[in-house]
Short mmCIF file of C-alpha atoms in Angstrom, two decimals:
data_model
loop_
_atom_site.label_atom_id
_atom_site.label_comp_id
_atom_site.label_asym_id
_atom_site.label_seq_id
_atom_site.Cartn_x
_atom_site.Cartn_y
_atom_site.Cartn_z
CA MET A 28 175.00 182.44 -62.45
CA SER A 29 177.15 184.42 -60.01
CA LYS A 30 179.58 182.53 -57.85
CA PRO A 31 178.56 181.65 -54.27
CA VAL A 32 179.73 183.84 -51.41
CA LEU A 33 182.37 182.46 -49.03
CA VAL A 34 183.24 184.29 -45.81
CA LEU A 35 186.61 183.46 -44.23
CA LYS A 36 187.50 184.76 -40.77
CA PHE A 37 191.04 184.61 -39.40
CA GLY A 38 191.53 185.42 -35.73
CA THR A 39 194.39 187.23 -34.07
CA ALA A 40 195.98 184.06 -32.68
CA SER A 41 195.88 182.46 -36.13
CA ILE A 42 197.80 185.12 -38.06
CA THR A 43 200.07 186.81 -35.51
CA LYS A 44 202.98 185.79 -33.33
CA PRO A 45 202.53 185.73 -29.53
CA THR A 46 204.09 189.21 -29.47
CA GLY A 47 201.42 190.52 -31.85
CA GLU A 48 203.44 190.98 -35.03
CA PRO A 49 201.95 189.49 -38.21
CA ASN A 50 203.14 185.92 -38.81
CA GLU A 51 204.37 186.24 -42.39
CA PRO A 52 204.71 182.52 -43.25
CA VAL A 53 201.14 181.92 -42.09
CA MET A 54 199.81 184.89 -44.06
CA VAL A 55 201.69 183.74 -47.17
CA ASP A 56 200.03 180.34 -46.87
CA ILE A 57 196.61 181.94 -46.35
CA ALA A 58 197.09 183.94 -49.56
CA ARG A 59 198.08 180.77 -51.42
CA GLN A 60 195.07 178.79 -50.22
CA VAL A 61 192.58 181.63 -50.72
CA ALA A 62 193.96 182.21 -54.23
CA ALA A 63 193.10 178.59 -55.08
CA LEU A 64 189.47 179.21 -54.05
CA HIS A 65 189.22 182.63 -55.65
CA PRO A 66 188.09 181.45 -59.13
CA HIS A 67 185.15 179.56 -57.59
CA TYR A 68 183.79 181.95 -54.93
CA ARG A 69 183.02 185.56 -54.15
CA ILE A 70 185.27 185.80 -51.11
CA VAL A 71 185.19 188.09 -48.11
CA LEU A 72 188.18 187.79 -45.83
CA VAL A 73 187.51 189.01 -42.27
CA SER A 74 190.83 189.52 -40.53
CA SER A 75 191.60 190.28 -36.90
CA GLY A 76 195.06 191.19 -35.66
CA ALA A 77 195.18 194.95 -36.18
CA VAL A 78 195.47 195.82 -32.49
CA GLY A 79 198.14 193.18 -31.91
CA ALA A 80 200.10 194.30 -34.96
CA GLY A 81 200.08 197.97 -34.00
CA LYS A 82 200.44 197.96 -30.22
CA SER A 83 204.26 197.86 -30.24
CA LEU A 84 204.25 201.35 -31.79
CA ILE A 85 202.14 202.84 -28.98
CA ARG A 86 204.31 204.09 -26.11
CA ASP A 87 203.58 202.70 -22.64
CA TYR A 88 200.87 200.46 -24.09
CA LYS A 89 198.53 199.21 -21.35
CA GLY A 90 195.56 198.18 -23.46
CA ASP A 91 192.96 200.82 -22.54
CA ILE A 92 190.30 201.62 -25.10
CA THR A 93 192.01 204.72 -26.53
CA GLN A 94 195.32 202.90 -26.91
CA ARG A 95 193.54 199.96 -28.57
CA LYS A 96 192.00 202.33 -31.10
CA ALA A 97 195.37 203.91 -31.80
CA ALA A 98 197.00 200.49 -32.15
CA ALA A 99 194.24 199.46 -34.58
CA ALA A 100 194.84 202.58 -36.67
CA VAL A 101 198.49 201.58 -37.05
CA GLY A 102 197.93 197.83 -37.25
CA ASN A 103 195.28 197.94 -39.96
CA LEU A 104 197.77 199.54 -42.33
CA LEU A 105 200.47 197.01 -41.43
CA LEU A 106 198.14 194.05 -41.99
CA LEU A 107 196.73 195.34 -45.27
CA ASN A 108 200.20 195.98 -46.62
CA GLN A 109 201.16 192.41 -45.81
CA TYR A 110 198.00 190.96 -47.36
CA SER A 111 198.45 193.11 -50.47
CA ARG A 112 202.04 191.94 -50.89
CA PHE A 113 201.24 188.25 -50.47
CA PHE A 114 198.10 188.19 -52.63
CA SER A 115 199.91 190.06 -55.43
CA ILE A 116 202.06 186.93 -55.88
CA TYR A 117 198.92 185.29 -57.30
CA GLY A 118 197.79 188.31 -59.31
CA ILE A 119 195.03 189.17 -56.84
CA SER A 120 194.36 192.68 -55.58
CA ILE A 121 192.59 193.38 -52.30
CA ALA A 122 190.37 196.12 -50.89
CA GLN A 123 189.91 197.36 -47.34
CA SER A 124 186.47 197.38 -45.74
CA LEU A 125 186.19 198.93 -42.27
CA CYS A 126 182.71 198.18 -40.95
CA GLU A 127 180.56 199.53 -38.13
CA ARG A 128 177.33 198.22 -36.67
CA HIS A 129 175.16 200.88 -38.27
CA HIS A 130 176.24 199.56 -41.68
CA PHE A 131 174.10 196.51 -40.87
CA ALA A 132 171.39 198.08 -38.71
CA SER A 133 170.31 200.47 -41.49
CA ARG A 134 168.81 198.77 -44.53
CA ASP A 135 169.93 201.60 -46.84
CA GLN A 136 173.51 201.49 -45.58
CA PHE A 137 173.61 197.71 -45.80
CA LEU A 138 172.47 197.83 -49.43
CA GLN A 139 175.23 200.36 -50.16
CA LEU A 140 177.75 198.01 -48.55
CA LYS A 141 176.40 195.12 -50.61
CA GLN A 142 176.62 197.12 -53.84
CA THR A 143 180.22 198.05 -53.05
CA TYR A 144 181.17 194.43 -52.41
CA GLU A 145 179.49 193.31 -55.61
CA GLU A 146 181.47 195.92 -57.55
CA LEU A 147 184.68 194.67 -55.95
CA TRP A 148 183.81 191.06 -56.80
CA ASP A 149 182.92 192.02 -60.38
CA ASN A 150 186.49 193.35 -60.65
CA ASP A 151 187.99 190.17 -59.14
CA LEU A 152 188.99 191.96 -55.93
CA ILE A 153 188.85 190.44 -52.45
CA PRO A 154 187.51 192.74 -49.72
CA ILE A 155 189.29 192.36 -46.40
CA ALA A 156 186.91 193.40 -43.64
CA ASN A 157 187.55 194.48 -40.09
CA GLU A 158 185.62 196.41 -37.47
CA ASN A 159 186.33 200.15 -37.62
CA ASP A 160 187.92 200.16 -34.18
CA VAL A 161 189.34 203.66 -34.61
CA VAL A 162 185.94 205.37 -34.34
CA SER A 163 183.91 202.66 -32.59
CA ASP A 164 181.88 204.21 -29.77
CA ARG A 165 181.62 201.02 -27.76
CA GLU A 166 184.38 199.07 -26.05
CA LEU A 167 185.98 196.45 -28.23
CA LYS A 168 185.39 193.70 -25.67
CA PHE A 169 181.67 193.77 -26.49
CA SER A 170 182.32 192.81 -30.09
CA ASP A 171 184.64 190.58 -32.06
CA ASN A 172 185.18 189.65 -35.65
CA ASP A 173 183.27 186.38 -35.28
CA GLU A 174 180.21 188.61 -35.08
CA LEU A 175 181.25 190.75 -38.04
CA ALA A 176 181.90 187.65 -40.16
CA THR A 177 178.48 186.29 -39.24
CA LEU A 178 176.75 189.59 -40.06
CA ILE A 179 178.36 189.54 -43.49
CA ALA A 180 177.64 185.85 -44.10
CA VAL A 181 173.98 186.09 -43.11
CA GLY A 182 173.35 189.42 -44.80
CA PHE A 183 174.95 188.29 -48.06
CA GLY A 184 173.46 184.79 -48.01
CA ALA A 185 176.86 183.08 -47.99
CA GLU A 186 177.17 179.43 -48.89
CA ALA A 187 179.66 178.90 -46.08
CA LEU A 188 181.19 180.73 -43.13
CA MET A 189 184.63 179.51 -42.12
CA LEU A 190 186.08 180.53 -38.75
CA CYS A 191 189.77 179.87 -38.25
CA THR A 192 191.03 179.08 -34.75
CA SER A 193 194.39 178.13 -33.29
CA VAL A 194 192.98 174.87 -31.85
CA GLY A 195 191.70 173.57 -35.20
CA GLY A 196 188.03 172.98 -34.34
CA LEU A 197 185.63 172.24 -31.50
CA LEU A 198 187.39 169.92 -29.06
CA ASP A 199 185.74 167.23 -26.94
CA ALA A 200 186.62 166.50 -23.30
CA ASN A 201 189.64 164.49 -24.45
CA GLY A 202 191.02 167.27 -26.62
CA GLN A 203 189.96 165.62 -29.89
CA ILE A 204 188.29 167.58 -32.69
CA ILE A 205 184.57 166.88 -33.04
CA PRO A 206 184.15 166.45 -36.82
CA LYS A 207 180.46 167.32 -37.15
CA VAL A 208 177.71 169.04 -35.16
CA VAL A 209 174.13 168.63 -36.36
CA GLU A 210 172.26 170.32 -33.49
CA PHE A 211 173.31 172.85 -30.89
CA ASP A 212 172.50 171.59 -27.41
CA GLU A 213 173.92 171.76 -23.90
CA ARG A 214 176.51 169.10 -24.74
CA VAL A 215 177.98 171.25 -27.50
CA PHE A 216 178.41 174.33 -25.33
CA GLY A 217 179.41 172.15 -22.38
CA VAL A 218 182.74 171.14 -23.94
CA VAL A 219 183.88 174.74 -24.48
CA ARG A 220 186.95 175.88 -22.61
CA THR A 221 186.63 179.41 -21.25
CA ASP A 222 190.17 180.52 -22.02
CA LYS A 223 191.15 182.47 -25.12
CA SER A 224 194.26 183.97 -26.60
CA SER A 225 195.79 186.95 -24.82
CA LEU A 226 195.71 188.97 -28.05
CA GLY A 227 192.23 188.19 -29.34
CA LEU A 228 188.80 189.12 -28.05
CA GLY A 229 186.81 186.08 -29.09
CA GLY A 230 186.97 182.46 -28.01
CA MET A 231 185.23 179.20 -28.84
CA ALA A 232 182.06 180.26 -26.99
CA SER A 233 181.85 183.30 -29.27
CA LYS A 234 182.34 181.15 -32.36
CA LEU A 235 179.62 178.73 -31.28
CA THR A 236 177.18 181.54 -30.53
CA PHE A 237 177.50 182.97 -34.02
CA ALA A 238 177.77 179.56 -35.69
CA LYS A 239 174.40 178.73 -34.15
CA LEU A 240 172.79 181.82 -35.66
CA ALA A 241 174.42 181.30 -39.06
CA THR A 242 173.23 177.68 -39.29
CA ARG A 243 169.72 178.82 -38.38
CA MET A 244 169.94 181.10 -41.40
CA GLY A 245 170.85 178.19 -43.68
CA ILE A 246 174.60 178.77 -43.75
CA ARG A 247 177.13 175.98 -43.39
CA VAL A 248 179.76 176.82 -40.77
CA VAL A 249 183.21 175.28 -40.41
CA ILE A 250 185.61 175.95 -37.53
CA PHE A 251 189.10 174.94 -38.62
CA GLY A 252 192.82 175.52 -38.08
CA LEU A 253 195.86 176.15 -40.24
CA LYS A 254 198.31 173.61 -38.83
CA GLU A 255 197.62 170.92 -41.43
CA PRO A 256 198.66 171.23 -45.10
CA ASP A 257 195.98 172.78 -47.33
CA SER A 258 193.70 172.98 -44.30
CA LEU A 259 191.44 175.67 -45.77
CA GLY A 260 190.45 173.68 -48.84
CA ARG A 261 190.21 170.46 -46.86
CA ALA A 262 188.01 172.10 -44.22
CA LEU A 263 185.73 173.43 -46.93
CA LYS A 264 185.35 169.82 -48.15
CA GLY A 265 184.59 168.63 -44.61
CA GLU A 266 187.84 166.70 -44.28
CA THR A 267 189.19 168.57 -41.26
CA GLY A 268 187.92 170.88 -38.53
CA THR A 269 184.36 170.91 -37.19
CA GLU A 270 181.43 171.27 -39.59
CA PHE A 271 178.08 172.64 -38.40
CA THR A 272 175.10 171.51 -40.45
CA PRO A 273 172.84 174.33 -41.72
CA HIS A 274 169.08 174.31 -41.24
CA PRO A 275 166.92 174.27 -44.36
CA ILE A 276 165.46 177.75 -44.66
CA THR A 277 163.81 179.97 -47.24
CA LEU A 278 164.04 183.68 -46.50
CA SER A 279 163.91 186.77 -48.66
CA ALA A 280 167.02 188.92 -48.86
CA ARG A 281 165.30 191.52 -46.68
CA ASN A 282 164.50 188.99 -43.98
CA ARG A 283 168.04 187.61 -44.06
CA TRP A 284 169.25 191.14 -43.46
CA LEU A 285 166.67 191.59 -40.70
CA ALA A 286 167.92 188.44 -38.99
CA SER A 287 171.57 189.39 -39.34
CA GLY A 288 170.95 192.72 -37.67
CA SER A 289 169.61 190.99 -34.58
CA LEU A 290 173.13 190.42 -33.29
CA ALA A 291 173.63 193.97 -32.12
CA VAL A 292 170.55 194.78 -30.01
CA GLY A 293 168.44 193.82 -27.01
CA ARG A 294 165.96 191.12 -26.14
CA VAL A 295 162.37 190.72 -25.04
CA GLN A 296 160.86 187.62 -23.45
CA ILE A 297 157.37 186.53 -24.48
CA ASP A 298 154.86 184.01 -23.16
CA ALA A 299 153.67 180.79 -24.80
CA GLY A 300 150.58 182.45 -26.26
CA ALA A 301 152.67 185.07 -28.01
CA VAL A 302 154.96 182.35 -29.39
CA ARG A 303 151.93 180.61 -30.91
CA ALA A 304 150.76 183.91 -32.39
CA LEU A 305 154.13 184.55 -34.03
CA LYS A 306 154.12 181.07 -35.55
CA GLN A 307 150.72 181.92 -37.06
CA ARG A 308 152.38 184.98 -38.65
CA ARG A 309 150.69 187.49 -36.34
CA SER A 310 152.20 190.65 -34.91
CA LEU A 311 153.79 190.82 -31.47
CA LEU A 312 151.61 192.66 -28.96
CA ALA A 313 152.62 194.10 -25.59
CA VAL A 314 150.16 191.83 -23.80
CA GLY A 315 152.32 188.83 -24.71
CA VAL A 316 155.62 190.30 -23.48
CA ARG A 317 156.80 188.97 -20.11
CA ALA A 318 159.96 191.04 -19.73
CA VAL A 319 162.07 193.69 -21.46
CA LEU A 320 165.66 192.46 -21.04
CA ASN A 321 167.58 195.27 -22.78
CA ASP A 322 166.98 198.85 -23.82
CA PHE A 323 166.20 199.64 -27.46
CA ALA A 324 164.81 202.52 -29.48
CA THR A 325 161.88 202.58 -31.86
CA GLY A 326 162.89 200.90 -35.12
CA GLU A 327 165.78 198.93 -33.67
CA LEU A 328 166.10 195.17 -33.95
CA VAL A 329 165.45 192.87 -31.00
CA GLU A 330 165.84 189.19 -30.27
CA ILE A 331 162.65 187.51 -29.08
CA ILE A 332 163.03 184.66 -26.59
CA ASN A 333 160.49 182.29 -25.06
CA GLU A 334 160.03 181.32 -21.42
CA GLU A 335 162.73 178.64 -21.79
CA GLN A 336 165.27 181.33 -22.83
CA GLU A 337 165.31 180.03 -26.44
CA THR A 338 165.47 182.47 -29.34
CA VAL A 339 162.33 182.14 -31.45
CA ALA A 340 162.48 185.23 -33.67
CA VAL A 341 164.01 188.62 -34.40
CA ALA A 342 161.98 191.72 -35.08
CA ARG A 343 162.17 195.43 -35.89
CA THR A 344 160.27 197.26 -33.18
CA ARG A 345 157.46 199.78 -33.54
CA ILE A 346 157.96 201.19 -30.03
CA SER A 347 160.91 201.74 -27.68
CA SER A 348 161.79 199.62 -24.65
CA GLU A 349 160.76 202.51 -22.39
CA THR A 350 157.30 202.72 -23.95
CA LEU A 351 156.93 198.94 -23.91
CA SER A 352 157.86 198.74 -20.22
CA GLN A 353 155.13 201.28 -19.46
CA GLN A 354 152.53 199.41 -21.50
CA LEU A 355 153.17 195.75 -20.61
CA ASN A 356 149.97 193.68 -20.43
CA GLN A 357 148.00 196.31 -22.36
CA GLN A 358 145.80 195.17 -25.22
CA ASN A 359 146.26 196.32 -28.83
CA VAL A 360 149.74 197.81 -28.34
CA GLU A 361 151.83 196.58 -31.29
CA VAL A 362 155.48 195.93 -30.42
CA ALA A 363 156.42 194.59 -33.87
CA ASN A 364 154.41 194.09 -37.02
CA ALA A 365 154.24 190.61 -38.53
CA ASN A 366 155.99 191.91 -41.67
CA ASP A 367 159.00 192.89 -39.54
CA ILE A 368 159.39 189.57 -37.69
CA VAL A 369 161.61 186.70 -38.78
CA LEU A 370 161.02 183.32 -37.14
CA LEU A 371 164.12 181.30 -36.31
#
């Protein structure tokens, strides 16, 4: 049997100094701890920090989108060189994987990505993934590597998704780490502080949003920190950080991919009758749609929410948002076929 997949995400604040330069002692320790897990897992390391690492080499850096792309182009090389140097101590070679959203939105491209990763794993290499900020056509603030790590974890059916944070886990009102979360409710999101590091794009709210989706897809999620000795291995055992319990779920590889792609697109709201129809494995018809909340094209993936604003499914659409808006309440207009809908 092949080894289980483990996705590890390290944020900017975790691996860089306040000035943005890579924190070498921390990265050395990450390499040591990941090397200990390497014989037991197929590992993907998702690493932020490229923009912070490269911005000092951009003159008059003010942080606009073009400068961020240029800083990422420089910083990616700096980070990969550091990772390569530190992992080589343990006889491990790494590979770079710069990802874009269309790599997950297209089934063919996702399968190519999966085949590449499997070839890397078969050769005992660790892919280090990051968003391809240099050519991204959308502002970086709309995406972070928590999302990329979740896309990879869900699409590859990972056993666990581990998100590293500078605070060490989800904190309660008294600043203490909550060791375990079984269900996501208002209390969980209610304890989130809205601040985040000055260098990173994500925060705890982002981590919880994607942790919620990953657990719905049957993936165990752990939010942890690096301040304690051997924190990575201990967090994987549930001894430190915050563990989020996965839901029991049985989905085909195609439907896991379909669900993972839902992160990047719009939403439609449906009525109670349409919710019942979906649960009976029927198609989504325009007559059951209450509102089109975001624009999307034919064939793109949408999140389907109920009247209580809860996500009930994701689906690949048969018509565009423009056509759907024109045909709301019409009978026999298929928005998404039952075969292209995944219930959550």
